[in-house]
Every structure is written in structure tokens, then in C-alpha cells.
Amino acid sequence: QKEVEQNSGPLSVPEGAIASLNCTYSDRGSQSFFWYRQYSGKSPELIMFIYSNGDKEDGRFTAQLNKASQYVSLLIRDSQPSDSATYLCAVRYSGGGADGLTFGKGTHLIIQP
Amino acid sequence: EPEVTQTPSHQVTQMGQEVILRCVPISNHLYFYWYRQILGQKVEFLVSFYNNEISEKSEIFDDQFSVERPDGSNFTLKIRSTKLEDSAMYFCASSVDRVVDTQYFGPGTRLTVL
């Protein structure tokens, strides 16, 4: 059974601080890792993707991947009230014909002004 | 910037009726997907489609569901006989291919089965 686990939160962070979101996954054969942002009633919006161990930075966002620990994280620097949303971790498993993403339940992030 | 579009935004139907949800993937993308999200729950994969055939499907995608690419731009999800538990947001997504596999989601169709 493919599982992606996230703390549902809510995670409350003061404006301007760093928000740290975490995700673990069950299948060691996973190859692609994604972070999506979802505002209430809206569709998932791609924030970051990462394929290799280590850090990947894009603006205020940094994704971190540790395949040995089966752990993915997302750091948001200089958090803004507009960052308040649910953040979804998604994993694409390797293996023949595996296309679909397995999503976690998401972490609800609240940035307090 | 190219984006995935979906119609209608909201569909209300009676239990047992057939519904067709429509999507226009990003034009140079080759892989298309359907996901659903029941209110308050996680996003769940239904099916992927490539080269005019199903590439992968989940346990949710049973005989009540079908997908089709009726022309060069549209991608559809049909639910033959809707049930109350089919009420959900249905998202279409597309990706360039399986190597460049970042999936971009459309705005979704909210399906309400009465």
C-alpha cells in the first residue's frame, strides 16, 4: 500500500518567519516528489518538484529530499499571509506503468500577520 | 501561460444518471489524468491516459467510469450511473510525458449527486 503521510496541522507561523512542512512516504522506489498548494475550494497548484537527494531552491521555497529516510520537506522563507493554504505532498512511484500521484492529506498552514 | 481547462465548473445530477466531465489539457502534453477529491479528504488518482489508451488506473476506477479523447483537444471522464458517493471535486491534469512528469491541474468540476 502506497502511503504519504503529513501532519494535518494547523501549523501556525508568524508573518516573516520560516514555515517548515514535512512529509514521509512508504515506498523506497519512489522517484518523483511534488509540493502543491491548495486554497479552499480550489485545485492543487504546483509549487516545487524534486527528484534527487538534497535541497532545491526556488525563490522563497526550498524543497528537501532524503530518500534514505523517505522524507520530503518544504521550507517557506519570509512567510506571507497569502501563503496560508493547505500544502499537499505528492509522490510518484516508480515501476512499470506507474503514472498517478499519491497524495498526502495535506498540512493546513496559517500565517499570522 | 498555458493551462488545463475544465467544464462545467459545477454539475448537479440525479443518482443513476450519466455525467460527462470535460477537460482540455495543455496543448503539448501527452499524458492526461483524472483525480477526485471528496470534501475534506485527500486527492485520489483515478486514471492516466496516453496515446489514446488507459495507461494506469486505480481501484476506484471501476466499470462505471470511462475516459475518452474524442478529438485532438478534449479529454473526457464519463460516469455511467452516478451514485451519491461519486459527489466530489474532479480534477483533470496533464504532463509533458512520463519523464517530465510534473502534473498541472485544471480548476476542477464539482459534481453533486442528489
Short mmCIF file of C-alpha atoms in Angstrom, two decimals:
data_model
loop_
_atom_site.label_atom_id
_atom_site.label_comp_id
_atom_site.label_asym_id
_atom_site.label_seq_id
_atom_site.Cartn_x
_atom_site.Cartn_y
_atom_site.Cartn_z
CA GLN A 1 0.00 0.00 0.00
CA LYS A 2 1.47 3.32 -1.07
CA GLU A 3 1.22 5.86 1.72
CA VAL A 4 2.14 9.51 2.01
CA GLU A 5 1.91 10.94 5.49
CA GLN A 6 1.65 14.57 6.52
CA ASN A 7 0.79 16.29 9.76
CA SER A 8 -2.63 17.80 9.11
CA GLY A 9 -1.99 20.82 11.34
CA PRO A 10 -2.99 23.53 11.53
CA LEU A 11 0.54 24.87 11.56
CA SER A 12 0.57 28.48 12.69
CA VAL A 13 3.59 30.62 11.77
CA PRO A 14 4.12 34.36 12.30
CA GLU A 15 4.47 36.53 9.23
CA GLY A 16 8.09 36.79 8.13
CA ALA A 17 9.14 33.54 9.80
CA ILE A 18 10.11 30.23 8.18
CA ALA A 19 7.37 27.65 7.74
CA SER A 20 8.55 24.04 7.71
CA LEU A 21 6.30 21.35 6.24
CA ASN A 22 7.14 17.67 6.36
CA CYS A 23 6.11 14.53 4.53
CA THR A 24 7.08 10.86 4.71
CA TYR A 25 6.39 8.17 2.13
CA SER A 26 6.31 4.42 2.30
CA ASP A 27 7.74 3.14 -0.99
CA ARG A 28 11.52 3.29 -1.36
CA GLY A 29 11.12 3.01 -5.11
CA SER A 30 9.52 6.43 -5.37
CA GLN A 31 11.16 8.67 -7.91
CA SER A 32 9.33 12.00 -8.16
CA PHE A 33 8.24 14.27 -5.35
CA PHE A 34 5.98 17.29 -5.55
CA TRP A 35 4.60 20.00 -3.34
CA TYR A 36 1.27 21.53 -4.27
CA ARG A 37 -0.59 24.39 -2.64
CA GLN A 38 -4.36 24.21 -2.41
CA TYR A 39 -6.56 27.07 -1.37
CA SER A 40 -10.00 26.17 -0.05
CA GLY A 41 -12.29 25.12 -2.88
CA LYS A 42 -9.55 25.40 -5.49
CA SER A 43 -7.37 22.97 -7.38
CA PRO A 44 -3.82 21.93 -6.45
CA GLU A 45 -1.22 24.41 -7.69
CA LEU A 46 2.31 23.14 -8.27
CA ILE A 47 4.89 24.80 -6.01
CA MET A 48 8.00 22.63 -6.29
CA PHE A 49 9.22 19.32 -7.60
CA ILE A 50 12.36 17.42 -6.63
CA TYR A 51 13.88 14.22 -7.93
CA SER A 52 17.32 13.98 -6.28
CA ASN A 53 18.55 13.90 -2.71
CA GLY A 54 19.41 17.27 -1.26
CA ASP A 55 17.95 20.74 -1.47
CA LYS A 56 16.27 22.57 -4.31
CA GLU A 57 15.54 26.27 -4.02
CA ASP A 58 13.05 28.40 -5.95
CA GLY A 59 12.55 31.89 -4.63
CA ARG A 60 11.21 31.73 -1.08
CA PHE A 61 10.66 27.96 -1.33
CA THR A 62 13.15 25.17 -0.65
CA ALA A 63 12.35 21.52 -1.11
CA GLN A 64 14.47 18.94 0.68
CA LEU A 65 14.61 15.25 -0.15
CA ASN A 66 16.18 12.43 1.84
CA LYS A 67 15.48 9.12 0.11
CA ALA A 68 17.28 7.07 2.78
CA SER A 69 14.87 8.41 5.40
CA GLN A 70 11.93 8.53 2.92
CA TYR A 71 11.37 12.13 3.88
CA VAL A 72 10.48 15.25 1.92
CA SER A 73 10.14 18.74 3.32
CA LEU A 74 9.20 22.20 2.15
CA LEU A 75 10.55 25.36 3.70
CA ILE A 76 8.86 28.69 3.07
CA ARG A 77 11.01 31.68 3.98
CA ASP A 78 9.65 35.12 4.80
CA SER A 79 6.14 33.69 5.15
CA GLN A 80 3.32 35.92 3.92
CA PRO A 81 -0.39 35.85 4.82
CA SER A 82 -1.04 34.81 1.20
CA ASP A 83 0.91 31.62 1.90
CA SER A 84 -1.94 30.49 4.16
CA ALA A 85 -3.28 27.38 2.45
CA THR A 86 -3.16 23.60 2.58
CA TYR A 87 0.12 22.17 1.30
CA LEU A 88 -0.07 18.78 -0.36
CA CYS A 89 2.85 16.42 -0.66
CA ALA A 90 2.59 14.10 -3.66
CA VAL A 91 4.74 11.19 -4.71
CA ARG A 92 5.02 9.33 -7.98
CA TYR A 93 6.08 5.77 -7.51
CA SER A 94 8.40 4.03 -9.89
CA GLY A 95 7.54 0.78 -11.51
CA GLY A 96 6.04 -0.15 -14.80
CA GLY A 97 3.07 1.93 -15.76
CA ALA A 98 3.04 3.98 -12.59
CA ASP A 99 1.74 7.40 -13.57
CA GLY A 100 -0.59 8.57 -10.86
CA LEU A 101 0.45 10.69 -7.94
CA THR A 102 -0.22 9.54 -4.39
CA PHE A 103 -1.15 12.50 -2.23
CA GLY A 104 -0.94 13.08 1.47
CA LYS A 105 -3.88 14.61 3.29
CA GLY A 106 -2.13 17.96 3.40
CA THR A 107 -0.91 20.35 6.07
CA HIS A 108 -3.05 23.38 6.78
CA LEU A 109 -0.70 26.35 7.14
CA ILE A 110 -1.79 29.61 8.76
CA ILE A 111 0.44 32.68 8.53
CA GLN A 112 -0.43 35.09 11.29
CA PRO A 113 0.02 38.80 10.44
CA GLU B 1 0.78 30.71 -19.74
CA PRO B 2 -0.92 27.52 -20.98
CA GLU B 3 -3.32 25.92 -18.52
CA VAL B 4 -5.66 22.99 -18.18
CA THR B 5 -9.32 23.93 -18.50
CA GLN B 6 -12.38 22.03 -17.32
CA THR B 7 -16.10 22.27 -17.94
CA PRO B 8 -18.54 22.56 -16.34
CA SER B 9 -17.36 24.09 -13.10
CA HIS B 10 -20.33 22.60 -11.28
CA GLN B 11 -22.56 19.70 -12.29
CA VAL B 12 -25.65 18.61 -10.39
CA THR B 13 -27.22 15.29 -11.33
CA GLN B 14 -29.67 12.73 -10.05
CA MET B 15 -28.47 9.38 -8.77
CA GLY B 16 -28.34 6.85 -11.60
CA GLN B 17 -27.80 9.44 -14.32
CA GLU B 18 -24.79 9.57 -16.60
CA VAL B 19 -22.43 12.52 -16.48
CA ILE B 20 -19.57 13.57 -18.70
CA LEU B 21 -16.87 15.83 -17.38
CA ARG B 22 -14.71 17.63 -19.91
CA CYS B 23 -11.12 18.76 -19.89
CA VAL B 24 -8.77 20.45 -22.32
CA PRO B 25 -5.19 19.53 -21.38
CA ILE B 26 -2.19 21.74 -22.10
CA SER B 27 -1.59 21.51 -25.83
CA ASN B 28 1.90 19.95 -25.97
CA HIS B 29 1.25 17.50 -23.13
CA LEU B 30 0.96 13.81 -23.88
CA TYR B 31 -0.24 12.34 -20.57
CA PHE B 32 -3.63 13.11 -19.15
CA TYR B 33 -5.05 12.27 -15.74
CA TRP B 34 -8.22 12.36 -13.70
CA TYR B 35 -8.24 12.73 -9.92
CA ARG B 36 -11.04 13.21 -7.47
CA GLN B 37 -11.25 14.83 -4.05
CA ILE B 38 -14.18 14.10 -1.78
CA LEU B 39 -14.90 17.03 0.51
CA GLY B 40 -12.42 17.10 3.38
CA GLN B 41 -10.40 14.18 2.04
CA LYS B 42 -7.20 13.78 0.09
CA VAL B 43 -6.77 13.96 -3.65
CA GLU B 44 -7.07 10.47 -5.17
CA PHE B 45 -5.78 9.24 -8.51
CA LEU B 46 -8.34 7.70 -10.84
CA VAL B 47 -6.75 7.11 -14.23
CA SER B 48 -4.00 8.13 -16.61
CA PHE B 49 -4.26 8.18 -20.40
CA TYR B 50 -1.59 8.14 -23.06
CA ASN B 51 -1.60 7.53 -26.77
CA ASN B 52 -5.37 7.06 -26.82
CA GLU B 53 -5.47 4.35 -24.21
CA ILE B 54 -5.52 3.96 -20.46
CA SER B 55 -2.01 3.78 -19.06
CA GLU B 56 -2.83 3.20 -15.41
CA LYS B 57 -5.98 3.08 -13.33
CA SER B 58 -6.69 2.89 -9.62
CA GLU B 59 -9.07 0.64 -7.73
CA ILE B 60 -11.57 3.49 -7.69
CA PHE B 61 -11.79 3.48 -11.49
CA ASP B 62 -14.28 0.64 -11.89
CA ASP B 63 -16.61 -0.24 -14.76
CA GLN B 64 -18.80 2.78 -14.02
CA PHE B 65 -16.02 5.05 -15.23
CA SER B 66 -14.61 5.54 -18.70
CA VAL B 67 -12.31 8.03 -20.36
CA GLU B 68 -12.04 9.17 -23.93
CA ARG B 69 -10.19 11.62 -26.11
CA PRO B 70 -12.93 12.30 -28.67
CA ASP B 71 -10.90 14.80 -30.66
CA GLY B 72 -7.49 16.46 -30.69
CA SER B 73 -8.12 18.69 -27.71
CA ASN B 74 -10.75 17.29 -25.34
CA PHE B 75 -10.34 14.60 -22.71
CA THR B 76 -13.47 13.33 -21.00
CA LEU B 77 -14.45 11.34 -17.94
CA LYS B 78 -17.79 9.57 -18.06
CA ILE B 79 -19.59 8.17 -15.06
CA ARG B 80 -22.32 5.87 -16.34
CA SER B 81 -24.65 5.57 -13.37
CA THR B 82 -23.83 8.07 -10.68
CA LYS B 83 -24.03 7.23 -7.00
CA LEU B 84 -24.27 9.52 -4.02
CA GLU B 85 -20.68 8.69 -3.13
CA ASP B 86 -19.49 10.00 -6.50
CA SER B 87 -20.08 13.53 -5.21
CA ALA B 88 -16.64 15.13 -5.23
CA MET B 89 -14.36 17.58 -7.00
CA TYR B 90 -12.94 16.03 -10.13
CA PHE B 91 -9.63 17.37 -11.34
CA CYS B 92 -8.07 16.86 -14.73
CA ALA B 93 -4.30 17.13 -15.02
CA SER B 94 -1.71 16.81 -17.74
CA SER B 95 2.03 16.36 -18.05
CA VAL B 96 4.50 16.54 -20.91
CA ASP B 97 5.36 12.86 -20.61
CA ARG B 98 6.47 10.30 -18.04
CA VAL B 99 10.00 11.69 -17.79
CA VAL B 100 9.00 15.34 -17.50
CA ASP B 101 6.23 14.27 -15.19
CA THR B 102 5.16 17.43 -13.42
CA GLN B 103 1.39 17.37 -13.49
CA TYR B 104 -0.59 20.57 -13.88
CA PHE B 105 -4.14 20.58 -12.60
CA GLY B 106 -7.24 22.18 -14.00
CA PRO B 107 -9.68 24.16 -11.84
CA GLY B 108 -11.91 21.16 -11.27
CA THR B 109 -15.56 20.21 -11.69
CA ARG B 110 -17.67 19.95 -8.59
CA LEU B 111 -20.04 17.02 -9.06
CA THR B 112 -23.08 16.86 -6.81
CA VAL B 113 -25.20 13.71 -6.96
CA LEU B 114 -28.66 14.03 -5.42
#
